[in-house]
mmCIF file of C-alpha atoms and ligand atoms in Angstrom:
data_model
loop_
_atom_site.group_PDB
_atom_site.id
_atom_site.type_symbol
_atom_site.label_atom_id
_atom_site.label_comp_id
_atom_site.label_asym_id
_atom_site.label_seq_id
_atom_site.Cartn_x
_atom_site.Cartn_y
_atom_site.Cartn_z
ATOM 1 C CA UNK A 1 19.287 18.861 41.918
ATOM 2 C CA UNK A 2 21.705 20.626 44.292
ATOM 3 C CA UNK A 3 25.440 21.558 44.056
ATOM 4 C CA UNK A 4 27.942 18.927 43.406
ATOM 5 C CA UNK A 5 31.119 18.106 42.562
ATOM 6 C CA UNK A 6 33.054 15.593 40.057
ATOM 7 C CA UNK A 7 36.647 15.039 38.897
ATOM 8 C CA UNK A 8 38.111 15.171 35.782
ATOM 9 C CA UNK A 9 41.663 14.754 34.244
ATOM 10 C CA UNK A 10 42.912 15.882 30.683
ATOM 11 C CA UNK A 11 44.972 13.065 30.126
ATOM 12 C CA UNK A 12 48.470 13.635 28.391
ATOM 13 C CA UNK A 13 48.079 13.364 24.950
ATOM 14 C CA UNK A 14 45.790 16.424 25.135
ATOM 15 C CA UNK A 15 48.225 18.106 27.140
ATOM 16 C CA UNK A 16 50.750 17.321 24.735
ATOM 17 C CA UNK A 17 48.532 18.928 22.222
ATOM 18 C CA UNK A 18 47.880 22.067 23.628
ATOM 19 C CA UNK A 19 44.348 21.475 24.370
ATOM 20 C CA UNK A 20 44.060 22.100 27.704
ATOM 21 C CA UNK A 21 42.806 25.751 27.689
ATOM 22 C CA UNK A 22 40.696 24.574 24.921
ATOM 23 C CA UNK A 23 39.010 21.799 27.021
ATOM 24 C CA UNK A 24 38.806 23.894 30.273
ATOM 25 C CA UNK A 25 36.879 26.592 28.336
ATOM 26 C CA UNK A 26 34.518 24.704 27.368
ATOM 27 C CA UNK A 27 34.007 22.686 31.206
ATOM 28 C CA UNK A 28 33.483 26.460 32.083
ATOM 29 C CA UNK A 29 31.543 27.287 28.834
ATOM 30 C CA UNK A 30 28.936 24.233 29.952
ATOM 31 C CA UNK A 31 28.693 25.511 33.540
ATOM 32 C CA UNK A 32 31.709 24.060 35.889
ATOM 33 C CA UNK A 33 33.582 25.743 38.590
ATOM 34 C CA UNK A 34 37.044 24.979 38.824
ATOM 35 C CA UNK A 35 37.211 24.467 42.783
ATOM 36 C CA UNK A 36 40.990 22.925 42.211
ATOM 37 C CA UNK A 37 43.314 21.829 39.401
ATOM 38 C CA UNK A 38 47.168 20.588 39.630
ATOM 39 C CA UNK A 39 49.339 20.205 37.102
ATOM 40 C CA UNK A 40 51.094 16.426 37.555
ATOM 41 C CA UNK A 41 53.017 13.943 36.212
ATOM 42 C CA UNK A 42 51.205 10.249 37.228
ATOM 43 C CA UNK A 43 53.464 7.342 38.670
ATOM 44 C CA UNK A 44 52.870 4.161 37.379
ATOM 45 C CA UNK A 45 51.639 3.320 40.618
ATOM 46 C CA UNK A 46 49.267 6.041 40.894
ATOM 47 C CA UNK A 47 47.953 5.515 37.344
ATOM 48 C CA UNK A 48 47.780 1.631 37.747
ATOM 49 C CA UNK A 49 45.791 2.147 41.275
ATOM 50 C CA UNK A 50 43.340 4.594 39.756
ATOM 51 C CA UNK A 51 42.519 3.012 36.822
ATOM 52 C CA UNK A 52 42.594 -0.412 39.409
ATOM 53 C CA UNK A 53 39.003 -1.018 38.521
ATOM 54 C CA UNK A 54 40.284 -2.050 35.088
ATOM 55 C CA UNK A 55 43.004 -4.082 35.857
ATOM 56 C CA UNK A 56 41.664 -7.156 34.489
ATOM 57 C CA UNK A 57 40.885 -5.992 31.098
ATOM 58 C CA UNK A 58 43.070 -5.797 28.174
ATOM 59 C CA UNK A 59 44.154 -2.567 27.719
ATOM 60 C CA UNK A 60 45.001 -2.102 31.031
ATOM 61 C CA UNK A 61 48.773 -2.162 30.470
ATOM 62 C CA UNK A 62 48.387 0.127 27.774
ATOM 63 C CA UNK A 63 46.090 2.492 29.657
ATOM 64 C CA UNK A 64 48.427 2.771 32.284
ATOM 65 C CA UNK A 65 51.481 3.217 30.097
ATOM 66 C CA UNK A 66 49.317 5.970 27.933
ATOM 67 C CA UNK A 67 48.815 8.061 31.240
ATOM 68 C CA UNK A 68 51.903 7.927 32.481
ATOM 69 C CA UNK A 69 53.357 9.505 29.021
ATOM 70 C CA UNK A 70 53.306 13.076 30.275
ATOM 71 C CA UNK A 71 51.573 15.206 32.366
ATOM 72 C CA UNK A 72 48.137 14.982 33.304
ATOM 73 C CA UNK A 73 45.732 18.256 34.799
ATOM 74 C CA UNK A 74 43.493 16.796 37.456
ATOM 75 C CA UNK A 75 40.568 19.197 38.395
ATOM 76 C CA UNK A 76 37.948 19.473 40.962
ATOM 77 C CA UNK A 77 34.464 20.743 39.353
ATOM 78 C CA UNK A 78 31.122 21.679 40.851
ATOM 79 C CA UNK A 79 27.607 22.360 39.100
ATOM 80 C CA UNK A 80 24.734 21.084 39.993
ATOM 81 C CA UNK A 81 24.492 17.836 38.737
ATOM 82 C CA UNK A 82 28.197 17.929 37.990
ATOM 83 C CA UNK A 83 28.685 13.943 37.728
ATOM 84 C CA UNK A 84 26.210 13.154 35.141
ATOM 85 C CA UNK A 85 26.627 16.452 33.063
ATOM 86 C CA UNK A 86 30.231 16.124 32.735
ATOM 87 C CA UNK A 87 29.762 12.426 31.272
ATOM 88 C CA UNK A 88 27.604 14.513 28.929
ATOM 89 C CA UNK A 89 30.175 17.386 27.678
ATOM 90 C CA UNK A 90 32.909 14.720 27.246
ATOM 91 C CA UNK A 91 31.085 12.151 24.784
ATOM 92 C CA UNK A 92 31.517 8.829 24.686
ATOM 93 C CA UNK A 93 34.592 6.805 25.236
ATOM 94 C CA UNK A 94 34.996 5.844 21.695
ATOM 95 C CA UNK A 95 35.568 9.672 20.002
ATOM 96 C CA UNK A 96 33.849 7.770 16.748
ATOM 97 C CA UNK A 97 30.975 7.383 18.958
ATOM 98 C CA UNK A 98 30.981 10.730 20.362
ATOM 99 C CA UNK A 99 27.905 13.365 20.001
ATOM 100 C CA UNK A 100 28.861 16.230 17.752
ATOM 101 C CA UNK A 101 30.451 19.430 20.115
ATOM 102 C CA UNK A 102 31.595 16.902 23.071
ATOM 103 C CA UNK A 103 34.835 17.166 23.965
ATOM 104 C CA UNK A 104 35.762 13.984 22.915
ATOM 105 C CA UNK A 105 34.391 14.391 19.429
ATOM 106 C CA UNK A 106 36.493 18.111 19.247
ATOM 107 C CA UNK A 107 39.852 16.982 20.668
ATOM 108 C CA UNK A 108 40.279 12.975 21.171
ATOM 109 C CA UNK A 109 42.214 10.670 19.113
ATOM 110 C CA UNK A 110 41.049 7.394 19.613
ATOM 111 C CA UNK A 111 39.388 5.109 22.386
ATOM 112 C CA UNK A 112 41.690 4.660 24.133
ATOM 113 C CA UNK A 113 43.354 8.409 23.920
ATOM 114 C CA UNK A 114 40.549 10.083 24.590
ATOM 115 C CA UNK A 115 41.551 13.264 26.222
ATOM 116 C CA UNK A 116 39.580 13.482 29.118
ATOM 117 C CA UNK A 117 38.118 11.468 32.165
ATOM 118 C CA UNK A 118 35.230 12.195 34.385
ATOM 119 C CA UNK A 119 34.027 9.843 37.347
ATOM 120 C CA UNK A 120 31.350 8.127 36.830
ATOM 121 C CA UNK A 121 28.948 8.248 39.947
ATOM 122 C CA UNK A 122 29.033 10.305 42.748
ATOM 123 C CA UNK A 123 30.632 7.583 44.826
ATOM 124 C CA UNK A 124 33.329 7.524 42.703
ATOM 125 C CA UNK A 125 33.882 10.942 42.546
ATOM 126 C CA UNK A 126 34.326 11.421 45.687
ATOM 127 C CA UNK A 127 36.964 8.342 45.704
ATOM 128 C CA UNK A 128 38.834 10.217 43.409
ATOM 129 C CA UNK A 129 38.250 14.036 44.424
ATOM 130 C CA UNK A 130 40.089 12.286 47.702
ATOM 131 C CA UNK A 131 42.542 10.788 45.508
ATOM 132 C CA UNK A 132 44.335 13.737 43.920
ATOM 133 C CA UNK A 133 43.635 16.739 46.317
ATOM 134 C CA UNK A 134 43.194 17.216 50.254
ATOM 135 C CA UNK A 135 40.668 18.879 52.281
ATOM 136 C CA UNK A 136 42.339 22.205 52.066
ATOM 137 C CA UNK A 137 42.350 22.519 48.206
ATOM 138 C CA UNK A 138 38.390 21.702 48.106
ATOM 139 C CA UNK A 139 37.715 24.175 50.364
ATOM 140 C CA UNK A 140 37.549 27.081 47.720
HETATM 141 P P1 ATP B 1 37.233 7.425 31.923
HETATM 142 O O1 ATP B 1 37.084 6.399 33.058
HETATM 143 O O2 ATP B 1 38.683 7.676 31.552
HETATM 144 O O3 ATP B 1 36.457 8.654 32.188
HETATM 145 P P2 ATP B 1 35.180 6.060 30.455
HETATM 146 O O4 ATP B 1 34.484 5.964 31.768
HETATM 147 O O5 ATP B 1 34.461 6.702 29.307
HETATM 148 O O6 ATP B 1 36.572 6.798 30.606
HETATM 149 P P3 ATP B 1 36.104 3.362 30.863
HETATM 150 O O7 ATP B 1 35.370 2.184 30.373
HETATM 151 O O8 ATP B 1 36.070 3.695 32.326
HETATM 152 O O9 ATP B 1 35.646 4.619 29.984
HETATM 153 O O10 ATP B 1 37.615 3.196 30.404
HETATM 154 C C1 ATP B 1 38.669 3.932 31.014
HETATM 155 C C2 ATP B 1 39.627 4.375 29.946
HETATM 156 O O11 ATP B 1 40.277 3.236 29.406
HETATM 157 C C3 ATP B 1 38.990 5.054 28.728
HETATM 158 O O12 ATP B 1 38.702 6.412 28.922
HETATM 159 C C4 ATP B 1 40.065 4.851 27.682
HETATM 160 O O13 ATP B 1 41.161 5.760 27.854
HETATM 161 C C5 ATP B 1 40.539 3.431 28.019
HETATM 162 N N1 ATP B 1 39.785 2.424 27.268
HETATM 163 C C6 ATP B 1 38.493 2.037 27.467
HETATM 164 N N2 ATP B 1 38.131 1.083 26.607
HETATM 165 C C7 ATP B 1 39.228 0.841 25.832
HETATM 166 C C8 ATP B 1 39.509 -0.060 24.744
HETATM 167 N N3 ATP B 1 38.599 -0.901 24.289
HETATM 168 N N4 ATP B 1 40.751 -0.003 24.205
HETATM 169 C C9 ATP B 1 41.701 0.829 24.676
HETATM 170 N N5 ATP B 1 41.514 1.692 25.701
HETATM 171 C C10 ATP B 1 40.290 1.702 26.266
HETATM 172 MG MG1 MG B 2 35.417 5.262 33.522
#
């Protein structure tokens, strides 16, 4: 498996917490290169258009409301096989459901604030790498 990159955000209610350094140790801890990361605070409009792919489901509103609460940090990460093994650092959506030492199971509150996202294929990623940063912050 070669080099590749994901994206991730700490959403804002682990900002608000303080757990950013916490979470960002351990994405280095299992491996990840921070290639970018921005500090920002989502528009509706850019929360409701990247979580767009949910827009028919029911806690889409809320979702959308939850991530525009406060600031998010949006990060660019490479490893080699970066897509699938950040799925497996953060856990599963539901932190009840999360394996023990994920980041989800350490730091989230509840399905819905769960503290971090991660795309979930490498098609996506790459949607949402392009999303957040240009071609001049990936090039570190
Ligand atoms: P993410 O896309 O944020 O990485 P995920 O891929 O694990 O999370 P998705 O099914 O894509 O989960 O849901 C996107 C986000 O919507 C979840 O991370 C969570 O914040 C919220 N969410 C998902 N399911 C629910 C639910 N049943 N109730 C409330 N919020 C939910
Ligand atoms: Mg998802």
């Amino acid at each position: 498996m070669s080099v590749e990159r994901t994206f991730s955000i700490i959403k804002p209610d682990a900002v608000a917490a303080g757990k950013s350094g916490a979470i960002l140790a351990k994405l280095e801890g299992a491996g990840f290169r921070i290639v970018a990361l921005r500090k920002i605070l989502l528009s509706q409009a850019q929360a409701e258009g990247f979580y767009a792919v949910h827009r028919e489901r029911p806690f889409y509103g809320s979702l959308v409301k939850f991530m525009t609460e406060g600031p998010v940090i949006v990060i660019a990460l490479e490893r080699e096989d970066a897509v699938k093994k950040l799925r497996e650092v953060m856990g599963a959506t539901n932190p009840a459901n999360a394996a023990e030492g994920t980041i989800r199971k350490c730091f989230a509150e509840s399905i819905e604030r769960n503290c971090i996202h991660g795309s979930d294929a490498p098609e996506t990623a790459a949607v949402e790498l392009a999303y957040f940063f240009c071609t001049l912050d990936l090039g570190l």
